[in-house]
PDB file of C-alpha atoms in Angstrom:
ATOM      1  CA  MET A   1      -0.029   0.032   0.008  1.00  0.00           C
ATOM      2  CA  ALA A   2       1.268   3.424  -0.915  1.00  0.00           C
ATOM      3  CA  ASP A   3       1.198   6.490   1.234  1.00  0.00           C
ATOM      4  CA  PRO A   4      -2.274   8.277   1.083  1.00  0.00           C
ATOM      5  CA  ALA A   5      -0.431  11.499   0.410  1.00  0.00           C
ATOM      6  CA  ARG A   6       1.306   9.999  -2.570  1.00  0.00           C
ATOM      7  CA  ALA A   7      -1.985   8.663  -3.866  1.00  0.00           C
ATOM      8  CA  ALA A   8      -3.547  12.075  -3.554  1.00  0.00           C
ATOM      9  CA  LYS A   9      -0.694  13.640  -5.514  1.00  0.00           C
ATOM     10  CA  LEU A  10      -0.933  10.987  -8.154  1.00  0.00           C
ATOM     11  CA  ALA A  11      -4.636  11.557  -8.388  1.00  0.00           C
ATOM     12  CA  GLN A  12      -4.108  15.218  -9.009  1.00  0.00           C
ATOM     13  CA  ARG A  13      -1.538  14.503 -11.639  1.00  0.00           C
ATOM     14  CA  ILE A  14      -3.916  12.025 -13.421  1.00  0.00           C
ATOM     15  CA  LYS A  15      -6.685  14.641 -13.375  1.00  0.00           C
ATOM     16  CA  VAL A  16      -4.329  17.131 -15.153  1.00  0.00           C
ATOM     17  CA  VAL A  17      -3.022  14.585 -17.593  1.00  0.00           C
ATOM     18  CA  VAL A  18      -6.501  13.306 -18.556  1.00  0.00           C
ATOM     19  CA  ALA A  19      -7.809  16.915 -18.986  1.00  0.00           C
ATOM     20  CA  GLU A  20      -4.891  17.845 -21.215  1.00  0.00           C
ATOM     21  CA  ALA A  21      -5.147  14.583 -23.245  1.00  0.00           C
ATOM     22  CA  LEU A  22      -8.912  15.169 -23.751  1.00  0.00           C
ATOM     23  CA  GLY A  23      -8.033  18.579 -25.346  1.00  0.00           C
ATOM     24  CA  ARG A  24      -4.983  17.438 -27.392  1.00  0.00           C
ATOM     25  CA  LYS A  25      -4.944  13.735 -28.202  1.00  0.00           C
ATOM     26  CA  VAL A  26      -8.631  12.689 -28.445  1.00  0.00           C
ATOM     27  CA  LYS A  27     -10.432  14.095 -31.401  1.00  0.00           C
ATOM     28  CA  ASP A  28     -13.927  12.887 -30.644  1.00  0.00           C
ATOM     29  CA  PRO A  29     -16.564  15.676 -30.978  1.00  0.00           C
ATOM     30  CA  ARG A  30     -18.613  13.969 -28.170  1.00  0.00           C
ATOM     31  CA  LEU A  31     -15.874  14.874 -25.730  1.00  0.00           C
ATOM     32  CA  GLU A  32     -15.607  18.563 -26.408  1.00  0.00           C
ATOM     33  CA  GLY A  33     -17.785  19.809 -23.507  1.00  0.00           C
ATOM     34  CA  ILE A  34     -16.191  17.646 -20.802  1.00  0.00           C
ATOM     35  CA  THR A  35     -14.574  19.234 -17.776  1.00  0.00           C
ATOM     36  CA  VAL A  36     -12.559  16.788 -15.480  1.00  0.00           C
ATOM     37  CA  THR A  37     -13.504  17.809 -11.915  1.00  0.00           C
ATOM     38  CA  ASP A  38     -11.682  15.282  -9.740  1.00  0.00           C
ATOM     39  CA  ALA A  39      -9.667  12.159  -9.720  1.00  0.00           C
ATOM     40  CA  ARG A  40      -9.094   9.546  -6.913  1.00  0.00           C
ATOM     41  CA  VAL A  41      -6.661   6.786  -6.778  1.00  0.00           C
ATOM     42  CA  THR A  42      -6.884   3.680  -4.575  1.00  0.00           C
ATOM     43  CA  ASN A  43      -4.078   3.324  -1.974  1.00  0.00           C
ATOM     44  CA  ASP A  44      -2.526   0.476  -3.948  1.00  0.00           C
ATOM     45  CA  LEU A  45      -2.307   2.850  -6.982  1.00  0.00           C
ATOM     46  CA  GLN A  46      -3.910   0.285  -9.256  1.00  0.00           C
ATOM     47  CA  HIS A  47      -7.270   2.014 -10.037  1.00  0.00           C
ATOM     48  CA  ALA A  48      -8.173   5.563 -10.675  1.00  0.00           C
ATOM     49  CA  THR A  49     -11.610   7.041 -10.747  1.00  0.00           C
ATOM     50  CA  VAL A  50     -11.933  10.209 -12.873  1.00  0.00           C
ATOM     51  CA  TYR A  51     -14.988  12.455 -12.249  1.00  0.00           C
ATOM     52  CA  TYR A  52     -16.274  14.717 -15.026  1.00  0.00           C
ATOM     53  CA  THR A  53     -19.072  17.040 -15.885  1.00  0.00           C
ATOM     54  CA  VAL A  54     -20.680  17.715 -19.206  1.00  0.00           C
ATOM     55  CA  LEU A  55     -22.835  20.760 -20.152  1.00  0.00           C
ATOM     56  CA  GLY A  56     -26.015  19.738 -21.878  1.00  0.00           C
ATOM     57  CA  ASP A  57     -29.016  17.492 -21.585  1.00  0.00           C
ATOM     58  CA  GLN A  58     -29.240  13.786 -20.798  1.00  0.00           C
ATOM     59  CA  VAL A  59     -28.454  12.831 -24.457  1.00  0.00           C
ATOM     60  CA  VAL A  60     -25.270  14.858 -24.584  1.00  0.00           C
ATOM     61  CA  GLN A  61     -24.203  13.329 -21.233  1.00  0.00           C
ATOM     62  CA  ALA A  62     -24.851   9.793 -22.536  1.00  0.00           C
ATOM     63  CA  GLU A  63     -22.878  10.465 -25.707  1.00  0.00           C
ATOM     64  CA  ALA A  64     -19.996  11.846 -23.657  1.00  0.00           C
ATOM     65  CA  ALA A  65     -20.003   8.710 -21.498  1.00  0.00           C
ATOM     66  CA  LYS A  66     -19.739   6.559 -24.559  1.00  0.00           C
ATOM     67  CA  GLY A  67     -17.027   8.703 -25.949  1.00  0.00           C
ATOM     68  CA  LEU A  68     -14.967   8.385 -22.755  1.00  0.00           C
ATOM     69  CA  GLU A  69     -15.411   4.537 -22.739  1.00  0.00           C
ATOM     70  CA  LYS A  70     -14.092   4.454 -26.335  1.00  0.00           C
ATOM     71  CA  ALA A  71     -11.128   6.819 -25.571  1.00  0.00           C
ATOM     72  CA  LYS A  72     -10.202   4.954 -22.301  1.00  0.00           C
ATOM     73  CA  GLY A  73      -7.281   3.118 -23.826  1.00  0.00           C
ATOM     74  CA  VAL A  74      -5.755   6.302 -25.373  1.00  0.00           C
ATOM     75  CA  LEU A  75      -6.202   8.143 -22.078  1.00  0.00           C
ATOM     76  CA  ARG A  76      -4.618   5.379 -20.006  1.00  0.00           C
ATOM     77  CA  GLN A  77      -1.668   5.258 -22.420  1.00  0.00           C
ATOM     78  CA  GLU A  78      -1.195   9.047 -21.962  1.00  0.00           C
ATOM     79  CA  VAL A  79      -1.406   8.687 -18.195  1.00  0.00           C
ATOM     80  CA  GLY A  80       1.198   5.936 -18.301  1.00  0.00           C
ATOM     81  CA  ARG A  81       3.597   8.227 -20.262  1.00  0.00           C
ATOM     82  CA  ASN A  82       3.256  11.142 -17.841  1.00  0.00           C
ATOM     83  CA  ILE A  83       3.344   9.580 -14.431  1.00  0.00           C
ATOM     84  CA  THR A  84       6.140   7.794 -12.651  1.00  0.00           C
ATOM     85  CA  VAL A  85       4.670   4.575 -11.204  1.00  0.00           C
ATOM     86  CA  ARG A  86       5.584   0.984 -12.012  1.00  0.00           C
ATOM     87  CA  LEU A  87       2.023   0.005 -13.138  1.00  0.00           C
ATOM     88  CA  THR A  88      -0.361   2.370 -14.926  1.00  0.00           C
ATOM     89  CA  PRO A  89      -3.688   2.486 -13.085  1.00  0.00           C
ATOM     90  CA  THR A  90      -6.912   1.458 -14.802  1.00  0.00           C
ATOM     91  CA  LEU A  91      -9.216   4.327 -15.430  1.00  0.00           C
ATOM     92  CA  GLU A  92     -12.886   4.534 -14.640  1.00  0.00           C
ATOM     93  CA  PHE A  93     -14.921   7.498 -15.601  1.00  0.00           C
ATOM     94  CA  VAL A  94     -17.848   8.659 -13.380  1.00  0.00           C
ATOM     95  CA  ALA A  95     -20.244  11.547 -14.148  1.00  0.00           C
ATOM     96  CA  ASP A  96     -19.894  14.066 -11.291  1.00  0.00           C
ATOM     97  CA  GLN A  97     -23.135  14.828  -9.478  1.00  0.00           C
ATOM     98  CA  ILE A  98     -21.912  17.969  -7.747  1.00  0.00           C
ATOM     99  CA  PRO A  99     -23.598  20.420 -10.214  1.00  0.00           C
ATOM    100  CA  VAL A 100     -26.907  18.557  -9.833  1.00  0.00           C
ATOM    101  CA  ASN A 101     -26.626  18.582  -6.047  1.00  0.00           C
ATOM    102  CA  ALA A 102     -25.588  22.245  -6.075  1.00  0.00           C
ATOM    103  CA  SER A 103     -28.626  23.230  -8.080  1.00  0.00           C
ATOM    104  CA  ASN A 104     -30.865  21.272  -5.798  1.00  0.00           C
ATOM    105  CA  LEU A 105     -29.269  22.963  -2.725  1.00  0.00           C
ATOM    106  CA  GLU A 106     -29.716  26.418  -4.373  1.00  0.00           C
ATOM    107  CA  GLU A 107     -33.417  25.693  -4.881  1.00  0.00           C
ATOM    108  CA  LEU A 108     -33.782  24.605  -1.294  1.00  0.00           C
ATOM    109  CA  LEU A 109     -32.076  27.865  -0.093  1.00  0.00           C
ATOM    110  CA  ARG A 110     -34.261  29.949  -2.446  1.00  0.00           C
ATOM    111  CA  ALA A 111     -37.379  28.290  -0.882  1.00  0.00           C
ATOM    112  CA  ALA A 112     -36.132  28.732   2.683  1.00  0.00           C
ATOM    113  CA  LYS A 113     -35.465  32.440   1.949  1.00  0.00           C
ATOM    114  CA  LYS A 114     -38.989  32.854   0.643  1.00  0.00           C
ATOM    115  CA  ARG A 115     -40.402  31.292   3.776  1.00  0.00           C
ATOM    116  CA  ASP A 116     -38.198  33.489   5.963  1.00  0.00           C
ATOM    117  CA  ALA A 117     -39.560  36.554   4.196  1.00  0.00           C
ATOM    118  CA  GLU A 118     -43.173  35.352   4.748  1.00  0.00           C
ATOM    119  CA  VAL A 119     -42.432  34.800   8.510  1.00  0.00           C
ATOM    120  CA  ALA A 120     -40.788  38.132   8.802  1.00  0.00           C
ATOM    121  CA  ALA A 121     -43.858  39.797   7.186  1.00  0.00           C
ATOM    122  CA  LEU A 122     -46.129  37.970   9.654  1.00  0.00           C
ATOM    123  CA  ALA A 123     -43.917  38.954  12.574  1.00  0.00           C
ATOM    124  CA  ALA A 124     -43.918  42.613  11.601  1.00  0.00           C
ATOM    125  CA  SER A 125     -47.691  42.839  11.853  1.00  0.00           C
ATOM    126  CA  ALA A 126     -48.019  40.580  14.940  1.00  0.00           C
ATOM    127  CA  GLN A 127     -49.123  41.717  18.395  1.00  0.00           C
ATOM    128  CA  HIS A 128     -48.302  40.298  21.753  1.00  0.00           C
ATOM    129  CA  ALA A 129     -50.619  37.642  23.062  1.00  0.00           C
ATOM    130  CA  GLY A 130     -50.838  39.253  26.498  1.00  0.00           C
ATOM    131  CA  ASP A 131     -49.451  42.523  27.758  1.00  0.00           C
ATOM    132  CA  ALA A 132     -46.512  44.073  26.082  1.00  0.00           C
ATOM    133  CA  ASP A 133     -44.605  43.909  29.374  1.00  0.00           C
ATOM    134  CA  PRO A 134     -45.445  40.535  31.063  1.00  0.00           C
ATOM    135  CA  TYR A 135     -43.182  41.342  34.042  1.00  0.00           C
ATOM    136  CA  LYS A 136     -45.035  44.415  35.240  1.00  0.00           C
ATOM    137  CA  SER A 137     -46.025  44.362  38.868  1.00  0.00           C
ATOM    138  CA  ASP A 138     -49.364  45.405  40.534  1.00  0.00           C
ATOM    139  CA  THR A 139     -47.417  46.744  43.660  1.00  0.00           C
ATOM    140  CA  PRO A 140     -46.444  50.370  43.618  1.00  0.00           C
ATOM    141  CA  GLN A 141     -42.809  51.203  43.131  1.00  0.00           C
ATOM    142  CA  ASP A 142     -42.400  53.249  46.311  1.00  0.00           C
ATOM    143  CA  VAL A 143     -42.922  50.535  48.876  1.00  0.00           C
ATOM    144  CA  GLU A 144     -41.324  51.124  52.268  1.00  0.00           C
ATOM    145  CA  LEU A 145     -39.754  48.087  53.850  1.00  0.00           C
ATOM    146  CA  ASP A 146     -40.140  47.276  57.537  1.00  0.00           C
ATOM    147  CA  GLU A 147     -37.538  45.648  59.669  1.00  0.00           C
ATOM    148  CA  ASP A 148     -39.669  42.568  59.869  1.00  0.00           C
ATOM    149  CA  ASP A 149     -39.214  42.003  56.088  1.00  0.00           C
ATOM    150  CA  PHE A 150     -35.596  40.953  56.552  1.00  0.00           C
ATOM    151  CA  ASP A 151     -33.763  38.174  58.332  1.00  0.00           C
ATOM    152  CA  GLU A 152     -30.697  38.448  60.328  1.00  0.00           C
ATOM    153  CA  GLU A 153     -28.788  36.844  57.527  1.00  0.00           C
ATOM    154  CA  ASP A 154     -29.253  39.813  55.217  1.00  0.00           C
ATOM    155  CA  LEU A 155     -25.832  41.423  55.438  1.00  0.00           C
ATOM    156  CA  ASP A 156     -26.542  44.069  52.790  1.00  0.00           C
ATOM    157  CA  LEU A 157     -28.185  46.304  55.455  1.00  0.00           C
ATOM    158  CA  ILE A 158     -24.850  47.067  57.081  1.00  0.00           C
ATOM    159  CA  ASP A 159     -23.708  50.620  56.357  1.00  0.00           C
ATOM    160  CA  ASP A 160     -20.330  50.888  54.632  1.00  0.00           C
ATOM    161  CA  ASP A 161     -19.307  53.528  57.295  1.00  0.00           C
ATOM    162  CA  GLU A 162     -19.465  50.904  60.073  1.00  0.00           C
ATOM    163  CA  ILE A 163     -17.002  48.546  58.362  1.00  0.00           C
ATOM    164  CA  ASP A 164     -13.459  49.258  59.296  1.00  0.00           C
ATOM    165  CA  GLU A 165     -11.148  48.736  56.327  1.00  0.00           C
ATOM    166  CA  ASP A 166      -8.303  47.622  58.498  1.00  0.00           C
ATOM    167  CA  SER A 167     -10.420  44.815  60.011  1.00  0.00           C
ATOM    168  CA  ASN A 168     -11.325  43.617  56.407  1.00  0.00           C
ATOM    169  CA  LYS A 169      -7.648  43.427  55.618  1.00  0.00           C
ATOM    170  CA  ASP A 170      -6.873  41.468  58.793  1.00  0.00           C
ATOM    171  CA  GLN A 171      -9.811  39.105  58.147  1.00  0.00           C
ATOM    172  CA  GLY A 172      -8.630  38.438  54.558  1.00  0.00           C
ATOM    173  CA  SER A 173      -5.121  37.533  55.686  1.00  0.00           C
ATOM    174  CA  THR A 174      -6.251  35.054  58.351  1.00  0.00           C
ATOM    175  CA  LYS A 175      -8.428  33.098  55.846  1.00  0.00           C
TER     176      LYS A 175
END
């Protein structure tokens, strides 16, 4: 088994070689609109999968697939000349589904944006179900508190003037 990094480098080299060979060596008119998008090589460097896209409808894509199958030997020979491995990997061509998936994703995003706009329009004209301020209190703000309202544990009632700063420092150092 080869190093995965070496396999990745070889895959990139195969991608470039196949793309160049499609433009220079292969003179099939069915292969003119092909774009090589990716290539992957197995870790044993024996098999390469080349991903491609074709602009056009289903008929054009089917013709391109037939053209690639026919040109597979010439492309493999060109790959063998331009890479430095002991055995030339076999080539398999697979139509890349990324453009189809991307268009589906764009359609979903467009629909989600439309729904978000509808929700925002509804939210702009919406009113609160209850009061606008659900935390408002019925008690007046100026309530006087009695001494009975607090426990002995409430230390917040001690005035700051009564606390000696030196005694706080001594207490902090003994802890």
